[in-house]
mmCIF file of C-alpha atoms in Angstrom:
data_model
loop_
_atom_site.group_PDB
_atom_site.id
_atom_site.type_symbol
_atom_site.label_atom_id
_atom_site.label_comp_id
_atom_site.label_asym_id
_atom_site.label_seq_id
_atom_site.Cartn_x
_atom_site.Cartn_y
_atom_site.Cartn_z
ATOM 1 C CA MET A 26 31.116 11.379 4.422
ATOM 2 C CA ILE A 27 28.260 12.290 2.105
ATOM 3 C CA TYR A 28 25.337 9.953 2.038
ATOM 4 C CA LYS A 29 21.749 10.254 1.080
ATOM 5 C CA ILE A 30 18.936 9.680 3.532
ATOM 6 C CA TYR A 31 15.518 8.828 2.274
ATOM 7 C CA MET A 32 12.527 6.884 3.522
ATOM 8 C CA LYS A 33 10.160 4.653 1.650
ATOM 9 C CA ILE A 34 6.522 5.654 2.056
ATOM 10 C CA LYS A 35 5.756 2.254 3.567
ATOM 11 C CA GLU A 36 8.457 2.843 6.203
ATOM 12 C CA ILE A 37 6.896 6.203 7.077
ATOM 13 C CA ALA A 38 3.474 4.570 7.385
ATOM 14 C CA LYS A 39 4.816 1.749 9.552
ATOM 15 C CA LEU A 40 6.759 4.068 11.851
ATOM 16 C CA LEU A 41 3.725 6.275 12.500
ATOM 17 C CA ASP A 42 1.198 3.448 12.519
ATOM 18 C CA ALA A 43 -0.497 5.335 9.682
ATOM 19 C CA THR A 44 -3.201 4.110 7.317
ATOM 20 C CA PHE A 45 -3.109 4.539 3.542
ATOM 21 C CA ILE A 46 -6.201 6.394 2.328
ATOM 22 C CA THR A 47 -4.931 6.528 -1.248
ATOM 23 C CA GLY A 48 -1.814 5.472 -3.140
ATOM 24 C CA GLU A 49 -0.909 2.247 -1.349
ATOM 25 C CA GLN A 50 0.472 1.016 -4.689
ATOM 26 C CA LEU A 51 3.160 3.715 -4.320
ATOM 27 C CA ALA A 52 4.314 2.420 -0.907
ATOM 28 C CA GLU A 53 7.783 1.566 -2.268
ATOM 29 C CA SER A 54 8.402 5.150 -3.490
ATOM 30 C CA GLU A 55 11.000 7.217 -1.666
ATOM 31 C CA ILE A 56 10.777 10.581 0.085
ATOM 32 C CA ASP A 57 13.746 12.877 0.819
ATOM 33 C CA PHE A 58 12.161 15.989 2.316
ATOM 34 C CA ALA A 59 9.435 16.745 4.814
ATOM 35 C CA PHE A 60 7.579 19.923 5.643
ATOM 36 C CA ALA A 61 4.969 20.426 8.360
ATOM 37 C CA SER A 62 2.407 23.220 8.250
ATOM 38 C CA ASP A 63 -1.272 24.043 8.456
ATOM 39 C CA LEU A 64 -0.656 27.172 6.423
ATOM 40 C CA MET A 65 -1.017 26.342 2.738
ATOM 41 C CA SER A 66 0.581 29.638 1.672
ATOM 42 C CA ASP A 67 3.751 28.385 3.359
ATOM 43 C CA VAL A 68 3.575 25.059 1.526
ATOM 44 C CA LEU A 69 3.356 26.987 -1.750
ATOM 45 C CA THR A 70 6.777 28.561 -1.090
ATOM 46 C CA LEU A 71 8.627 25.226 -1.259
ATOM 47 C CA LYS A 72 11.235 25.242 -3.996
ATOM 48 C CA GLN A 73 11.900 21.491 -4.003
ATOM 49 C CA ALA A 74 10.371 19.938 -7.083
ATOM 50 C CA ASP A 75 9.691 16.418 -5.847
ATOM 51 C CA ARG A 76 10.012 13.673 -3.205
ATOM 52 C CA ILE A 77 8.297 15.800 -0.557
ATOM 53 C CA LEU A 78 6.105 14.729 2.359
ATOM 54 C CA LEU A 79 3.663 17.241 3.853
ATOM 55 C CA ILE A 80 2.573 16.719 7.447
ATOM 56 C CA THR A 81 -0.553 18.705 8.245
ATOM 57 C CA GLY A 82 -3.626 18.955 10.416
ATOM 58 C CA LEU A 83 -5.485 20.997 7.804
ATOM 59 C CA CYS A 84 -7.833 18.640 6.060
ATOM 60 C CA ASN A 85 -9.831 20.164 3.213
ATOM 61 C CA ILE A 86 -9.912 20.280 -0.556
ATOM 62 C CA GLN A 87 -7.339 23.104 -0.620
ATOM 63 C CA THR A 88 -4.820 20.890 1.168
ATOM 64 C CA ILE A 89 -4.998 18.508 -1.789
ATOM 65 C CA ARG A 90 -4.917 21.289 -4.404
ATOM 66 C CA THR A 91 -1.945 22.906 -2.649
ATOM 67 C CA ALA A 92 -0.107 19.579 -2.598
ATOM 68 C CA GLU A 93 -0.864 19.145 -6.288
ATOM 69 C CA MET A 94 0.548 22.568 -7.231
ATOM 70 C CA ALA A 95 3.578 22.200 -4.931
ATOM 71 C CA ASN A 96 4.398 18.703 -6.285
ATOM 72 C CA VAL A 97 3.942 17.199 -2.837
ATOM 73 C CA GLU A 98 3.691 13.445 -3.394
ATOM 74 C CA VAL A 99 2.637 12.374 0.083
ATOM 75 C CA VAL A 100 0.290 14.108 2.529
ATOM 76 C CA LEU A 101 0.125 12.842 6.097
ATOM 77 C CA PHE A 102 -2.909 13.964 8.079
ATOM 78 C CA VAL A 103 -2.266 13.929 11.815
ATOM 79 C CA ARG A 104 -4.851 13.348 14.549
ATOM 80 C CA ASN A 105 -7.003 11.149 12.280
ATOM 81 C CA LYS A 106 -8.609 13.955 10.318
ATOM 82 C CA ASN A 107 -11.606 13.038 8.229
ATOM 83 C CA VAL A 108 -10.773 12.935 4.511
ATOM 84 C CA THR A 109 -13.729 13.528 2.169
ATOM 85 C CA ASN A 110 -14.545 11.571 -0.998
ATOM 86 C CA GLU A 111 -13.908 14.671 -3.081
ATOM 87 C CA MET A 112 -10.390 14.922 -1.647
ATOM 88 C CA ILE A 113 -9.772 11.227 -2.345
ATOM 89 C CA GLU A 114 -10.959 11.648 -5.929
ATOM 90 C CA ILE A 115 -8.473 14.441 -6.701
ATOM 91 C CA ALA A 116 -5.643 12.677 -4.848
ATOM 92 C CA GLU A 117 -6.201 9.504 -6.862
ATOM 93 C CA GLU A 118 -6.327 11.422 -10.107
ATOM 94 C CA GLU A 119 -2.995 13.069 -9.213
ATOM 95 C CA ASN A 120 -1.343 9.842 -8.001
ATOM 96 C CA MET A 121 -0.987 11.341 -4.557
ATOM 97 C CA VAL A 122 -0.487 9.266 -1.441
ATOM 98 C CA LEU A 123 -2.729 10.239 1.484
ATOM 99 C CA LEU A 124 -1.823 8.886 4.900
ATOM 100 C CA GLN A 125 -3.687 9.271 8.156
ATOM 101 C CA CYS A 126 -2.261 8.774 11.638
ATOM 102 C CA LYS A 127 -3.540 9.288 15.148
ATOM 103 C CA TYR A 128 -0.413 10.992 16.480
ATOM 104 C CA SER A 129 -0.112 14.750 17.010
ATOM 105 C CA MET A 130 1.829 16.901 14.578
ATOM 106 C CA PHE A 131 4.602 17.305 17.189
ATOM 107 C CA ARG A 132 4.982 13.582 17.713
ATOM 108 C CA ALA A 133 4.820 12.635 14.024
ATOM 109 C CA VAL A 134 7.336 15.319 13.061
ATOM 110 C CA GLY A 135 9.723 14.330 15.865
ATOM 111 C CA MET A 136 9.614 10.654 14.941
ATOM 112 C CA LEU A 137 10.348 11.396 11.277
ATOM 113 C CA TYR A 138 13.064 13.944 12.055
ATOM 114 C CA VAL A 139 15.129 11.508 14.100
ATOM 115 C CA GLN A 140 14.968 9.056 11.191
ATOM 116 C CA GLY A 141 16.890 11.592 9.111
ATOM 117 C CA LEU A 142 14.245 12.930 6.751
ATOM 118 C CA GLN A 143 15.512 16.321 5.624
ATOM 119 C CA PRO A 144 13.733 19.558 6.485
ATOM 120 C CA VAL A 145 13.005 21.946 3.608
ATOM 121 C CA TYR A 146 13.951 25.156 5.376
ATOM 122 C CA MET B 12 -2.591 28.005 -27.587
ATOM 123 C CA HIS B 13 -5.271 29.989 -25.818
ATOM 124 C CA PHE B 14 -7.479 28.879 -22.920
ATOM 125 C CA GLU B 15 -10.003 30.650 -20.727
ATOM 126 C CA TYR B 16 -11.397 29.656 -17.343
ATOM 127 C CA THR B 17 -14.140 31.231 -15.286
ATOM 128 C CA ILE B 18 -13.694 31.830 -11.561
ATOM 129 C CA ILE B 19 -16.849 32.029 -9.471
ATOM 130 C CA GLU B 20 -17.095 34.165 -6.340
ATOM 131 C CA ASN B 21 -16.752 32.230 -3.081
ATOM 132 C CA ASP B 22 -16.438 28.938 -4.971
ATOM 133 C CA PHE B 23 -13.676 27.637 -2.722
ATOM 134 C CA ALA B 24 -14.400 24.013 -3.609
ATOM 135 C CA ASN B 25 -13.239 24.718 -7.162
ATOM 136 C CA ALA B 26 -10.226 26.889 -6.335
ATOM 137 C CA GLY B 27 -7.354 25.223 -8.159
ATOM 138 C CA THR B 28 -9.278 23.674 -11.040
ATOM 139 C CA ALA B 29 -7.829 26.149 -13.554
ATOM 140 C CA SER B 30 -4.290 25.735 -12.162
ATOM 141 C CA SER B 31 -4.752 21.981 -12.306
ATOM 142 C CA ALA B 32 -5.809 22.117 -15.971
ATOM 143 C CA ILE B 33 -2.834 24.362 -16.788
ATOM 144 C CA LYS B 34 -0.503 21.919 -15.040
ATOM 145 C CA LYS B 35 -1.792 19.032 -17.165
ATOM 146 C CA THR B 36 -1.389 21.040 -20.378
ATOM 147 C CA LEU B 37 2.199 22.060 -19.542
ATOM 148 C CA LYS B 38 3.066 18.461 -18.643
ATOM 149 C CA GLN B 39 1.800 17.327 -22.041
ATOM 150 C CA LEU B 40 4.052 19.946 -23.623
ATOM 151 C CA ASN B 41 7.023 18.411 -21.737
ATOM 152 C CA ILE B 42 7.865 21.633 -19.916
ATOM 153 C CA ASP B 43 10.458 21.236 -17.133
ATOM 154 C CA SER B 44 8.713 20.260 -13.856
ATOM 155 C CA ALA B 45 10.354 23.036 -11.787
ATOM 156 C CA LYS B 46 9.046 25.587 -14.319
ATOM 157 C CA ILE B 47 5.577 24.034 -14.235
ATOM 158 C CA LYS B 48 5.596 24.302 -10.467
ATOM 159 C CA ARG B 49 6.450 28.030 -10.627
ATOM 160 C CA VAL B 50 3.601 28.658 -13.071
ATOM 161 C CA VAL B 51 0.901 26.684 -11.276
ATOM 162 C CA VAL B 52 1.823 27.951 -7.801
ATOM 163 C CA ALA B 53 1.499 31.540 -9.066
ATOM 164 C CA VAL B 54 -1.774 30.873 -10.890
ATOM 165 C CA TYR B 55 -3.218 28.990 -7.933
ATOM 166 C CA GLU B 56 -2.397 31.860 -5.552
ATOM 167 C CA ALA B 57 -4.075 34.286 -7.970
ATOM 168 C CA GLU B 58 -7.069 31.981 -8.324
ATOM 169 C CA VAL B 59 -7.514 31.837 -4.542
ATOM 170 C CA ASN B 60 -7.187 35.645 -4.420
ATOM 171 C CA ALA B 61 -9.894 36.144 -7.061
ATOM 172 C CA ILE B 62 -12.272 33.796 -5.248
ATOM 173 C CA ALA B 63 -11.497 35.244 -1.821
ATOM 174 C CA HIS B 64 -11.269 38.969 -2.488
ATOM 175 C CA ALA B 65 -12.987 39.682 -5.797
ATOM 176 C CA TYR B 66 -16.327 38.523 -7.129
ATOM 177 C CA GLY B 67 -14.844 35.883 -9.377
ATOM 178 C CA GLY B 68 -13.403 36.625 -12.790
ATOM 179 C CA THR B 69 -11.755 35.127 -15.841
ATOM 180 C CA ILE B 70 -8.354 33.542 -16.406
ATOM 181 C CA TYR B 71 -6.830 33.949 -19.873
ATOM 182 C CA VAL B 72 -3.899 31.672 -20.718
ATOM 183 C CA ASP B 73 -1.632 32.013 -23.745
ATOM 184 C CA ILE B 74 1.141 29.529 -24.401
ATOM 185 C CA ASP B 75 3.684 29.721 -27.200
ATOM 186 C CA GLY B 76 7.096 28.142 -27.714
ATOM 187 C CA GLU B 77 8.830 30.664 -25.500
ATOM 188 C CA GLN B 78 6.561 31.428 -22.580
ATOM 189 C CA ILE B 79 3.237 31.171 -20.820
ATOM 190 C CA VAL B 80 1.279 34.348 -20.131
ATOM 191 C CA VAL B 81 -1.605 34.213 -17.668
ATOM 192 C CA ARG B 82 -3.989 37.118 -17.145
ATOM 193 C CA ILE B 83 -6.464 37.013 -14.274
ATOM 194 C CA ALA B 84 -9.146 39.676 -14.525
ATOM 195 C CA ASP B 85 -11.749 40.226 -11.835
ATOM 196 C CA LYS B 86 -14.581 42.663 -11.237
ATOM 197 C CA GLY B 87 -13.752 42.965 -7.569
ATOM 198 C CA PRO B 88 -13.276 45.935 -5.256
ATOM 199 C CA GLY B 89 -9.751 46.693 -6.477
ATOM 200 C CA ILE B 90 -6.600 46.969 -4.336
ATOM 201 C CA PRO B 91 -6.383 50.381 -2.577
ATOM 202 C CA ASP B 92 -2.623 50.174 -1.968
ATOM 203 C CA VAL B 93 -0.716 47.759 -4.208
ATOM 204 C CA ALA B 94 2.620 48.367 -2.449
ATOM 205 C CA LEU B 95 1.025 47.421 0.859
ATOM 206 C CA ALA B 96 -0.629 44.345 -0.675
ATOM 207 C CA MET B 97 2.770 43.233 -2.007
ATOM 208 C CA GLN B 98 4.201 43.435 1.498
ATOM 209 C CA GLU B 99 4.582 40.018 3.088
ATOM 210 C CA GLY B 100 2.258 39.588 6.059
ATOM 211 C CA TYR B 101 -0.325 42.169 5.011
ATOM 212 C CA SER B 102 -3.738 40.595 4.523
ATOM 213 C CA THR B 103 -7.394 41.546 4.389
ATOM 214 C CA ALA B 104 -8.577 37.928 4.150
ATOM 215 C CA SER B 105 -11.779 36.765 5.821
ATOM 216 C CA PRO B 106 -11.842 34.091 8.554
ATOM 217 C CA LYS B 107 -13.208 31.672 5.931
ATOM 218 C CA VAL B 108 -10.141 32.153 3.750
ATOM 219 C CA ARG B 109 -7.917 31.602 6.782
ATOM 220 C CA GLU B 110 -9.742 28.363 7.553
ATOM 221 C CA MET B 111 -8.745 27.159 4.086
ATOM 222 C CA GLY B 112 -5.071 27.610 4.982
ATOM 223 C CA PHE B 113 -4.576 30.994 3.319
ATOM 224 C CA GLY B 114 -4.806 34.651 4.321
ATOM 225 C CA ALA B 115 -1.322 35.083 5.780
ATOM 226 C CA GLY B 116 -0.418 37.895 3.408
ATOM 227 C CA MET B 117 1.864 35.703 1.335
ATOM 228 C CA GLY B 118 -0.056 35.363 -1.937
ATOM 229 C CA LEU B 119 1.063 38.339 -3.998
ATOM 230 C CA PRO B 120 4.707 38.197 -2.792
ATOM 231 C CA ASN B 121 4.782 34.478 -3.649
ATOM 232 C CA ILE B 122 3.347 35.144 -7.110
ATOM 233 C CA LYS B 123 6.126 37.691 -7.657
ATOM 234 C CA ASN B 124 8.779 35.196 -6.524
ATOM 235 C CA ASN B 125 7.634 32.583 -9.018
ATOM 236 C CA VAL B 126 7.156 34.510 -12.240
ATOM 237 C CA ASP B 127 9.519 36.311 -14.616
ATOM 238 C CA LYS B 128 7.150 39.198 -15.220
ATOM 239 C CA LEU B 129 4.275 40.542 -13.135
ATOM 240 C CA ASP B 130 1.961 43.422 -13.864
ATOM 241 C CA ILE B 131 -0.912 44.523 -11.620
ATOM 242 C CA LYS B 132 -3.561 46.931 -12.874
ATOM 243 C CA THR B 133 -6.211 47.829 -10.363
ATOM 244 C CA GLU B 134 -9.010 50.326 -9.997
ATOM 245 C CA ILE B 135 -11.202 50.824 -6.934
ATOM 246 C CA ASN B 136 -14.728 49.445 -7.433
ATOM 247 C CA VAL B 137 -13.861 48.369 -10.971
ATOM 248 C CA GLY B 138 -11.516 45.414 -10.607
ATOM 249 C CA THR B 139 -8.010 44.048 -10.749
ATOM 250 C CA GLU B 140 -6.072 42.539 -13.610
ATOM 251 C CA ILE B 141 -2.927 40.576 -12.909
ATOM 252 C CA THR B 142 -0.726 39.530 -15.819
ATOM 253 C CA MET B 143 2.126 37.137 -15.222
ATOM 254 C CA ALA B 144 4.613 35.486 -17.527
ATOM 255 C CA VAL B 145 7.044 32.606 -17.111
ATOM 256 C CA LYS B 146 9.655 31.914 -19.803
ATOM 257 C CA PHE B 147 10.294 28.279 -20.757
#
């Protein structure tokens, strides 16, 4: 049987008890793939063109720029990282959803994986 | 169409502004999104390289109906061994660059993977010029 698994952004947020920093208006959008890394060079190797969630603990302006170039629509910051106004500004301009949760990368990734979100590699 | 952007040494806060502008232009031209991604990922990697390793430089962009050609010229220290620099995992990046999520020795190989044509001219203590092209 072939079927497609995806998650709405609002479902991801609810599952991880995450807060929307930007893009709450896109909560109904769907995500197929997830990738977790603190290494932005690795994120830039993703071939998927859209519907990607990035889970990361790296919280700086380059995280947002990398997501922009890699067409990552949703960035989830684990361990409640502090997002700066400059980051929010670019994310809003690019229609990017930024989520923040208190869980560790390991826990967030595990919870999303069992839901069926697809890995990129 | 011709555009030019200036890259300033150590200006990490603005790394990606040129790639971002190129992305917007290509979107307006209705270029396929997978192609746009290949272009901007390659340019962004090169932009980060110029900020991290060189002393800034200039990005020259030429777009016609068939392709985009991007030339990134810096006045940096040059690359002593291009073959080694193209090798995945080889890096001379500073701790600061690593803090930004880069410096794993993946930049140049990833540029190569994303473009149709890549040319690297480099001279020690003079600078490096990278020219890349992606066909539409």
